[in-house]
Amino acid sequence: EAAVTQSPRNKVAVTGGKVTLSCNQTNNHNNMYWYRQDTGHGLRLIHYSYGAGSTEKGDIPDGYKASRPSQENFSLILELATPSQTSVYFCASGEMGGAETLYFGSGTRLTVL
Amino acid sequence: SQLAEENSWALSVHEGESVTVNCSYKTSITALQWYRQKSGKGPAQLILIRSNEREKRNGRLRATLDTSSQSSSLSITATRCEDTAVYFCATDTNAYKVIFGKGTHLHVLP
């Protein structure tokens, strides 16, 4: 079973502060993803990566940066957090391919005050 | 606009009944996936059905795919209280992005 670990599980940040959400996967998957989940919107793709050193914009990248320093780690960075970024964030990993199973972490609940 | 979208926001059934969740999508796909998300957890895949397949089963679950109408369905038979969850359809694109619908909240009542 694929293992994807997110940290922290909960985070409270102040408006204008910097927030880093971390994700680690132990299954040597090439692809990793960051989604946010909000009521009424489902899961929306923020950034994704094909492998170490690569990041690609998803459907809602504004206000977010991503970093993939290694095969195992994928971070989501909010340089200047805003209350509208209050959400639950999910990281996922998957094998290379056009039709792939995604394995999700347990999520990070972020509150920006 | 959503590339994939479930057709119902919420459904309720009683234990033992069958239920079907429908999904429509807007782009050509190589596969469509169904995920289930229980409260407080990340989504977990139930079924992946490829574009050259019409039906796929996994225990009490049955997924269909109609590429001509760009639609899919997920049927659950003999529902149980533990089937209460949010069900998502998701499609891949040629760019390897996986896009999710907004989800259908299924409540299975005792």
CSV table of N, CA, C and O in Angstrom, one decimal, chain B residues 16-88:
chain,number,residue,atom,x,y,z
B,16,GLY,N,-29.0,-1.8,2.6
B,16,GLY,CA,-29.5,-2.9,1.8
B,16,GLY,C,-30.0,-2.5,0.5
B,16,GLY,O,-30.0,-3.4,-0.4
B,17,GLU,N,-30.3,-1.3,0.3
B,17,GLU,CA,-30.7,-0.8,-1.0
B,17,GLU,C,-29.5,-0.6,-1.9
B,17,GLU,O,-28.4,-0.6,-1.5
B,18,SER,N,-29.8,-0.4,-3.2
B,18,SER,CA,-28.8,-0.1,-4.2
B,18,SER,C,-28.8,1.4,-4.5
B,18,SER,O,-29.9,2.0,-4.4
B,19,VAL,N,-27.7,1.9,-5.0
B,19,VAL,CA,-27.7,3.3,-5.3
B,19,VAL,C,-26.7,3.5,-6.5
B,19,VAL,O,-25.7,2.7,-6.7
B,20,THR,N,-26.9,4.5,-7.3
B,20,THR,CA,-26.1,4.8,-8.4
B,20,THR,C,-25.7,6.3,-8.4
B,20,THR,O,-26.5,7.1,-8.3
B,21,VAL,N,-24.4,6.5,-8.6
B,21,VAL,CA,-23.9,7.9,-8.7
B,21,VAL,C,-23.4,8.0,-10.1
B,21,VAL,O,-22.8,7.2,-10.7
B,22,ASN,N,-23.8,9.2,-10.7
B,22,ASN,CA,-23.5,9.4,-12.1
B,22,ASN,C,-22.5,10.5,-12.2
B,22,ASN,O,-22.4,11.4,-11.4
B,23,CYS,N,-21.8,10.5,-13.3
B,23,CYS,CA,-20.7,11.5,-13.6
B,23,CYS,C,-20.7,11.8,-15.1
B,23,CYS,O,-20.9,10.9,-15.9
B,24,SER,N,-20.5,13.0,-15.4
B,24,SER,CA,-20.3,13.4,-16.8
B,24,SER,C,-18.9,14.1,-16.9
B,24,SER,O,-18.5,14.8,-16.0
B,25,TYR,N,-18.3,14.0,-18.1
B,25,TYR,CA,-17.0,14.7,-18.3
B,25,TYR,C,-16.9,15.3,-19.6
B,25,TYR,O,-17.8,15.1,-20.5
B,26,LYS,N,-15.9,16.2,-19.8
B,26,LYS,CA,-16.0,17.1,-21.0
B,26,LYS,C,-14.8,16.9,-21.9
B,26,LYS,O,-14.7,17.7,-22.9
B,27,THR,N,-13.9,16.0,-21.7
B,27,THR,CA,-12.8,15.9,-22.5
B,27,THR,C,-12.5,14.4,-22.9
B,27,THR,O,-13.0,13.5,-22.2
B,28,SER,N,-11.7,14.2,-23.9
B,28,SER,CA,-11.4,12.8,-24.2
B,28,SER,C,-10.5,12.3,-23.1
B,28,SER,O,-9.7,13.1,-22.5
B,29,ILE,N,-10.6,11.1,-22.7
B,29,ILE,CA,-9.9,10.5,-21.6
B,29,ILE,C,-9.2,9.2,-21.9
B,29,ILE,O,-9.6,8.6,-22.9
B,30,THR,N,-8.2,8.9,-21.1
B,30,THR,CA,-7.6,7.5,-21.2
B,30,THR,C,-8.2,6.6,-20.2
B,30,THR,O,-8.2,5.4,-20.3
B,31,ALA,N,-8.8,7.3,-19.1
B,31,ALA,CA,-9.4,6.5,-18.1
B,31,ALA,C,-10.2,7.4,-17.2
B,31,ALA,O,-10.0,8.6,-17.1
B,32,LEU,N,-11.2,6.8,-16.5
B,32,LEU,CA,-12.0,7.5,-15.5
B,32,LEU,C,-11.9,6.7,-14.2
B,32,LEU,O,-11.9,5.5,-14.2
B,33,GLN,N,-11.8,7.4,-13.1
B,33,GLN,CA,-11.6,6.8,-11.8
B,33,GLN,C,-12.7,7.2,-10.9
B,33,GLN,O,-13.2,8.3,-11.0
B,34,TRP,N,-13.1,6.3,-10.0
B,34,TRP,CA,-14.0,6.6,-8.9
B,34,TRP,C,-13.2,6.5,-7.6
B,34,TRP,O,-12.5,5.5,-7.3
B,35,TYR,N,-13.4,7.5,-6.7
B,35,TYR,CA,-12.8,7.6,-5.4
B,35,TYR,C,-13.9,7.7,-4.4
B,35,TYR,O,-15.0,8.3,-4.6
B,36,ARG,N,-13.6,7.3,-3.2
B,36,ARG,CA,-14.4,7.4,-2.0
B,36,ARG,C,-13.6,8.1,-0.9
B,36,ARG,O,-12.5,7.8,-0.7
B,37,GLN,N,-14.3,9.1,-0.3
B,37,GLN,CA,-13.6,9.8,0.8
B,37,GLN,C,-14.5,9.8,2.0
B,37,GLN,O,-15.6,10.3,2.1
B,38,LYS,N,-14.0,9.1,3.1
B,38,LYS,CA,-14.7,9.1,4.3
B,38,LYS,C,-14.3,10.3,5.2
B,38,LYS,O,-13.2,10.9,5.0
B,39,SER,N,-15.1,10.6,6.1
B,39,SER,CA,-14.9,11.8,6.9
B,39,SER,C,-13.5,11.8,7.6
B,39,SER,O,-13.1,10.9,8.2
B,40,GLY,N,-12.8,12.9,7.4
B,40,GLY,CA,-11.5,13.1,8.0
B,40,GLY,C,-10.3,12.4,7.3
B,40,GLY,O,-9.2,12.4,7.8
B,41,LYS,N,-10.6,11.8,6.2
B,41,LYS,CA,-9.6,11.0,5.5
B,41,LYS,C,-9.4,11.6,4.1
B,41,LYS,O,-10.1,12.3,3.6
B,42,GLY,N,-8.3,11.1,3.4
B,42,GLY,CA,-8.0,11.4,2.0
B,42,GLY,C,-8.8,10.5,1.2
B,42,GLY,O,-9.2,9.4,1.6
B,43,PRO,N,-9.1,10.9,-0.1
B,43,PRO,CA,-9.8,10.0,-1.0
B,43,PRO,C,-9.0,8.7,-1.3
B,43,PRO,O,-7.8,8.7,-1.2
B,44,ALA,N,-9.8,7.6,-1.5
B,44,ALA,CA,-9.1,6.3,-1.9
B,44,ALA,C,-9.8,5.8,-3.1
B,44,ALA,O,-11.1,5.9,-3.2
B,45,GLN,N,-9.0,5.3,-4.0
B,45,GLN,CA,-9.6,4.8,-5.3
B,45,GLN,C,-10.4,3.6,-5.1
B,45,GLN,O,-10.0,2.6,-4.3
B,46,LEU,N,-11.6,3.5,-5.8
B,46,LEU,CA,-12.4,2.4,-5.8
B,46,LEU,C,-12.3,1.6,-7.1
B,46,LEU,O,-12.1,0.3,-7.1
B,47,ILE,N,-12.3,2.3,-8.2
B,47,ILE,CA,-12.3,1.6,-9.5
B,47,ILE,C,-11.6,2.5,-10.5
B,47,ILE,O,-11.9,3.7,-10.5
B,48,LEU,N,-10.8,2.0,-11.4
B,48,LEU,CA,-10.3,2.7,-12.5
B,48,LEU,C,-10.8,2.0,-13.8
B,48,LEU,O,-10.6,0.8,-13.9
B,49,ILE,N,-11.5,2.7,-14.6
B,49,ILE,CA,-12.0,2.1,-15.9
B,49,ILE,C,-11.4,2.8,-17.0
B,49,ILE,O,-11.4,4.0,-17.1
B,50,ARG,N,-10.8,2.1,-17.9
B,50,ARG,CA,-10.1,2.7,-19.1
B,50,ARG,C,-11.0,2.9,-20.2
B,50,ARG,O,-12.1,2.4,-20.3
B,51,SER,N,-10.6,3.8,-21.1
B,51,SER,CA,-11.5,4.3,-22.2
B,51,SER,C,-12.0,3.1,-23.1
B,51,SER,O,-13.0,3.3,-23.8
B,52,ASN,N,-11.2,2.0,-23.2
B,52,ASN,CA,-11.6,0.9,-24.0
B,52,ASN,C,-12.5,-0.1,-23.3
B,52,ASN,O,-12.8,-1.2,-23.8
B,53,GLU,N,-12.8,0.2,-22.0
B,53,GLU,CA,-13.6,-0.7,-21.2
B,53,GLU,C,-15.0,-0.1,-21.1
B,53,GLU,O,-15.2,1.1,-21.0
B,54,ARG,N,-16.0,-1.0,-20.9
B,54,ARG,CA,-17.4,-0.5,-20.8
B,54,ARG,C,-17.9,-0.7,-19.3
B,54,ARG,O,-18.8,0.0,-18.9
B,55,GLU,N,-17.3,-1.7,-18.7
B,55,GLU,CA,-17.8,-2.0,-17.3
B,55,GLU,C,-16.6,-2.6,-16.5
B,55,GLU,O,-15.7,-3.2,-17.0
B,56,LYS,N,-16.6,-2.3,-15.2
B,56,LYS,CA,-15.6,-2.8,-14.3
B,56,LYS,C,-16.3,-3.1,-13.0
B,56,LYS,O,-17.1,-2.3,-12.5
B,57,ARG,N,-15.9,-4.2,-12.3
B,57,ARG,CA,-16.5,-4.5,-11.0
B,57,ARG,C,-15.5,-4.7,-10.0
B,57,ARG,O,-14.3,-5.0,-10.2
B,58,ASN,N,-15.9,-4.3,-8.7
B,58,ASN,CA,-15.0,-4.5,-7.6
B,58,ASN,C,-15.9,-4.9,-6.4
B,58,ASN,O,-16.5,-4.0,-5.8
B,59,GLY,N,-16.2,-6.2,-6.2
B,59,GLY,CA,-17.1,-6.6,-5.1
B,59,GLY,C,-18.5,-6.1,-5.3
B,59,GLY,O,-19.1,-6.4,-6.4
B,60,ARG,N,-19.0,-5.2,-4.4
B,60,ARG,CA,-20.4,-4.7,-4.5
B,60,ARG,C,-20.4,-3.5,-5.5
B,60,ARG,O,-21.5,-2.9,-5.6
B,61,LEU,N,-19.3,-3.1,-6.0
B,61,LEU,CA,-19.2,-1.9,-6.8
B,61,LEU,C,-19.2,-2.3,-8.3
B,61,LEU,O,-18.5,-3.3,-8.7
B,62,ARG,N,-19.9,-1.5,-9.1
B,62,ARG,CA,-19.9,-1.7,-10.6
B,62,ARG,C,-19.8,-0.3,-11.2
B,62,ARG,O,-20.6,0.5,-10.9
B,63,ALA,N,-18.8,-0.1,-12.0
B,63,ALA,CA,-18.6,1.1,-12.8
B,63,ALA,C,-18.9,0.9,-14.3
B,63,ALA,O,-18.5,-0.2,-14.8
B,64,THR,N,-19.5,1.8,-14.9
B,64,THR,CA,-19.7,1.8,-16.3
B,64,THR,C,-19.1,3.0,-17.0
B,64,THR,O,-19.0,4.1,-16.3
B,65,LEU,N,-18.8,2.9,-18.2
B,65,LEU,CA,-18.2,4.1,-19.0
B,65,LEU,C,-18.8,4.1,-20.3
B,65,LEU,O,-18.8,3.1,-21.0
B,66,ASP,N,-19.4,5.2,-20.7
B,66,ASP,CA,-19.9,5.4,-22.1
B,66,ASP,C,-19.2,6.6,-22.7
B,66,ASP,O,-19.5,7.8,-22.4
B,67,THR,N,-18.2,6.3,-23.5
B,67,THR,CA,-17.4,7.4,-24.1
B,67,THR,C,-18.2,8.2,-25.1
B,67,THR,O,-17.9,9.4,-25.4
B,68,SER,N,-19.3,7.6,-25.7
B,68,SER,CA,-20.0,8.4,-26.7
B,68,SER,C,-20.8,9.5,-26.0
B,68,SER,O,-20.9,10.6,-26.6
B,69,SER,N,-21.3,9.3,-24.8
B,69,SER,CA,-22.1,10.3,-24.1
B,69,SER,C,-21.2,11.0,-23.1
B,69,SER,O,-21.7,11.9,-22.3
B,70,GLN,N,-19.9,10.6,-23.0
B,70,GLN,CA,-19.0,11.1,-22.0
B,70,GLN,C,-19.6,11.0,-20.6
B,70,GLN,O,-19.7,12.1,-19.9
B,71,SER,N,-20.0,9.9,-20.2
B,71,SER,CA,-20.6,9.7,-18.9
B,71,SER,C,-20.2,8.4,-18.3
B,71,SER,O,-19.7,7.4,-19.0
B,72,SER,N,-20.3,8.3,-16.9
B,72,SER,CA,-19.9,7.1,-16.2
B,72,SER,C,-20.9,7.0,-15.0
B,72,SER,O,-21.5,8.0,-14.6
B,73,SER,N,-21.0,5.8,-14.5
B,73,SER,CA,-21.8,5.6,-13.4
B,73,SER,C,-21.1,4.6,-12.4
B,73,SER,O,-20.3,3.8,-12.8
B,74,LEU,N,-21.4,4.8,-11.1
B,74,LEU,CA,-20.9,3.9,-10.1
B,74,LEU,C,-22.1,3.4,-9.3
B,74,LEU,O,-22.8,4.2,-8.7
B,75,SER,N,-22.3,2.1,-9.4
B,75,SER,CA,-23.4,1.5,-8.6
B,75,SER,C,-22.9,0.7,-7.4
B,75,SER,O,-21.9,0.0,-7.6
B,76,ILE,N,-23.6,0.8,-6.3
B,76,ILE,CA,-23.3,0.1,-5.1
B,76,ILE,C,-24.5,-0.7,-4.8
B,76,ILE,O,-25.6,-0.2,-4.6
B,77,THR,N,-24.3,-2.0,-4.7
B,77,THR,CA,-25.4,-2.9,-4.3
B,77,THR,C,-25.3,-3.2,-2.8
B,77,THR,O,-24.2,-3.2,-2.2
B,78,ALA,N,-26.5,-3.6,-2.2
B,78,ALA,CA,-26.5,-4.0,-0.8
B,78,ALA,C,-25.7,-3.0,0.1
B,78,ALA,O,-24.8,-3.4,0.8
B,79,THR,N,-26.1,-1.8,0.0
B,79,THR,CA,-25.4,-0.8,0.8
B,79,THR,C,-25.3,-1.0,2.3
B,79,THR,O,-26.2,-1.6,2.8
B,80,ARG,N,-24.3,-0.5,2.9
B,80,ARG,CA,-24.0,-0.6,4.3
B,80,ARG,C,-23.8,0.8,4.9
B,80,ARG,O,-23.4,1.7,4.2
B,81,CYS,N,-24.0,0.9,6.2
B,81,CYS,CA,-23.8,2.2,6.8
B,81,CYS,C,-22.4,2.7,6.5
B,81,CYS,O,-22.1,3.9,6.4
B,82,GLU,N,-21.4,1.8,6.5
B,82,GLU,CA,-20.0,2.2,6.2
B,82,GLU,C,-19.8,2.7,4.8
B,82,GLU,O,-18.7,3.2,4.5
B,83,ASP,N,-20.7,2.6,3.9
B,83,ASP,CA,-20.6,3.2,2.6
B,83,ASP,C,-20.9,4.7,2.6
B,83,ASP,O,-20.7,5.4,1.6
B,84,THR,N,-21.3,5.2,3.7
B,84,THR,CA,-21.5,6.6,3.8
B,84,THR,C,-20.2,7.4,3.6
B,84,THR,O,-19.2,7.1,4.3
B,85,ALA,N,-20.2,8.2,2.6
B,85,ALA,CA,-18.9,8.9,2.2
B,85,ALA,C,-19.3,9.9,1.1
B,85,ALA,O,-20.4,10.0,0.6
B,86,VAL,N,-18.2,10.6,0.7
B,86,VAL,CA,-18.3,11.4,-0.5
B,86,VAL,C,-17.7,10.6,-1.7
B,86,VAL,O,-16.6,10.1,-1.5
B,87,TYR,N,-18.3,10.5,-2.8
B,87,TYR,CA,-17.9,9.8,-4.0
B,87,TYR,C,-17.5,10.8,-5.1
B,87,TYR,O,-18.3,11.6,-5.4
B,88,PHE,N,-16.3,10.6,-5.6
B,88,PHE,CA,-15.8,11.5,-6.7
B,88,PHE,C,-15.5,10.7,-7.9
B,88,PHE,O,-15.0,9.5,-7.9
